Amino acid sequence: AQSVTQLDSQVPVFEEAPVELRCNYSSSVSVYLFWYVQYPNQGLQLLLKYLSGSTLVESINGFEAEFNKSQTSFHLRKPSVHISDTAEYFCAVSAFSGGYNKLIFGAGTRLAVHP
Amino acid sequence: KAGVTQTPRYLIKTRGQQVTLSCSPISGHRSVSWYQQTPGQGLQFLFEYFSETQRNKGNFPGRFSGRQFSNSRSEMNVSTLELGDSALYLCASSYPSGTDYNEQFFGPGTRLTVL
């Protein structure tokens, strides 16, 4: 079975400051890793994913995450945040099995960017 | 291309009633997954349907059921509603290749309130 732990439930940060949202996972099999973002009253949007290859993955809006297999982590970082980054962020894993998969989510981290 | 649509967006029911939620996937997508999001339990996988067959199921009681139609639209039903069923129900669709990862696209959700 897989599980995901997001170490911070809330992260307050000032605009233009760097931020790191932490995610650790456990799994006995290889997994795919994801970060989703949820804005108020909306569904989930995929921010970035790690499937294979380079352990550093980037999104189009400046976020990046690094897969660390030895530490079973997939932390999300951004060097300079904007007010518009205020949202809830979910780390998730997916274990491919038999042609289908399901997402196991962490509890979420609420990022609050202050001016 | 239109995104995943869910109807209704908001719903209020009383304990003991039943409810049916609808999800229309992105055109061409054949897999539909359902998730429940609550403040206490977070995001939890309910089930996945592909080609009108349930092929993966989460750990929910039998009161939660679903189905998929030939046009890939899906419905989920909750019978004998309990207060704890109050949640945001998210639907996600994907175009499964059957061999590897398939990105899931989420709808805006249906907010169910049980009184």
Short mmCIF file of N, CA and C in Angstrom, two decimals, chain A residues 6 16-17 19-20 22-24 26-27 29 39 50 57 61-62 68 72 77 90 92 102 114:
data_model
loop_
_atom_site.label_atom_id
_atom_site.label_comp_id
_atom_site.label_asym_id
_atom_site.label_seq_id
_atom_site.Cartn_x
_atom_site.Cartn_y
_atom_site.Cartn_z
N GLN A 6 2.26 14.99 3.94
CA GLN A 6 2.65 16.38 3.71
C GLN A 6 2.91 16.98 5.09
N GLU A 16 7.22 37.27 -3.07
CA GLU A 16 8.57 37.28 -3.62
C GLU A 16 9.57 36.48 -2.78
N ALA A 17 9.13 35.89 -1.69
CA ALA A 17 10.01 35.01 -0.90
C ALA A 17 10.00 33.62 -1.50
N VAL A 19 9.71 29.43 -1.29
CA VAL A 19 8.89 28.54 -0.50
C VAL A 19 9.21 27.09 -0.84
N GLU A 20 9.07 26.22 0.15
CA GLU A 20 9.20 24.78 -0.06
C GLU A 20 8.05 24.09 0.64
N ARG A 22 6.73 20.40 1.63
CA ARG A 22 7.36 19.10 1.78
C ARG A 22 6.39 17.94 1.61
N CYS A 23 6.89 16.90 0.98
CA CYS A 23 6.08 15.71 0.73
C CYS A 23 6.97 14.48 0.85
N ASN A 24 6.54 13.52 1.65
CA ASN A 24 7.20 12.23 1.73
C ASN A 24 6.18 11.14 1.42
N SER A 26 5.47 6.68 1.01
CA SER A 26 5.94 5.33 1.27
C SER A 26 5.25 4.40 0.30
N SER A 27 6.01 3.45 -0.20
CA SER A 27 5.45 2.50 -1.15
C SER A 27 6.42 1.34 -1.30
N VAL A 29 6.31 -0.46 -4.01
CA VAL A 29 6.51 -0.61 -5.45
C VAL A 29 6.84 0.76 -6.04
N TYR A 39 -7.48 25.79 -6.26
CA TYR A 39 -7.89 27.14 -5.92
C TYR A 39 -9.30 27.09 -5.32
N TYR A 50 6.22 13.47 -11.81
CA TYR A 50 7.42 12.69 -12.06
C TYR A 50 6.99 11.28 -12.45
N VAL A 57 11.73 18.06 -11.91
CA VAL A 57 10.66 18.39 -12.86
C VAL A 57 10.18 19.81 -12.59
N ASN A 61 4.76 27.59 -14.48
CA ASN A 61 4.63 28.81 -13.69
C ASN A 61 5.69 28.92 -12.60
N GLY A 62 6.83 28.29 -12.80
CA GLY A 62 7.97 28.52 -11.91
C GLY A 62 8.15 27.55 -10.76
N ASN A 68 13.45 12.34 -4.81
CA ASN A 68 14.59 11.78 -4.10
C ASN A 68 14.22 10.40 -3.61
N THR A 72 12.73 9.14 -0.13
CA THR A 72 11.30 9.00 -0.49
C THR A 72 10.58 10.33 -0.36
N ARG A 77 9.06 23.33 -4.72
CA ARG A 77 9.73 24.59 -4.41
C ARG A 77 9.41 25.65 -5.46
N PHE A 90 -1.59 19.70 -3.14
CA PHE A 90 -1.68 18.30 -2.76
C PHE A 90 -0.59 17.50 -3.46
N ALA A 92 0.62 13.69 -4.42
CA ALA A 92 -0.08 12.43 -4.64
C ALA A 92 0.85 11.40 -5.26
N LYS A 102 -4.88 4.59 -9.35
CA LYS A 102 -5.65 5.51 -8.53
C LYS A 102 -4.67 6.40 -7.79
N HIS A 114 1.37 36.47 1.48
CA HIS A 114 0.98 37.78 1.98
C HIS A 114 1.77 38.89 1.31
#
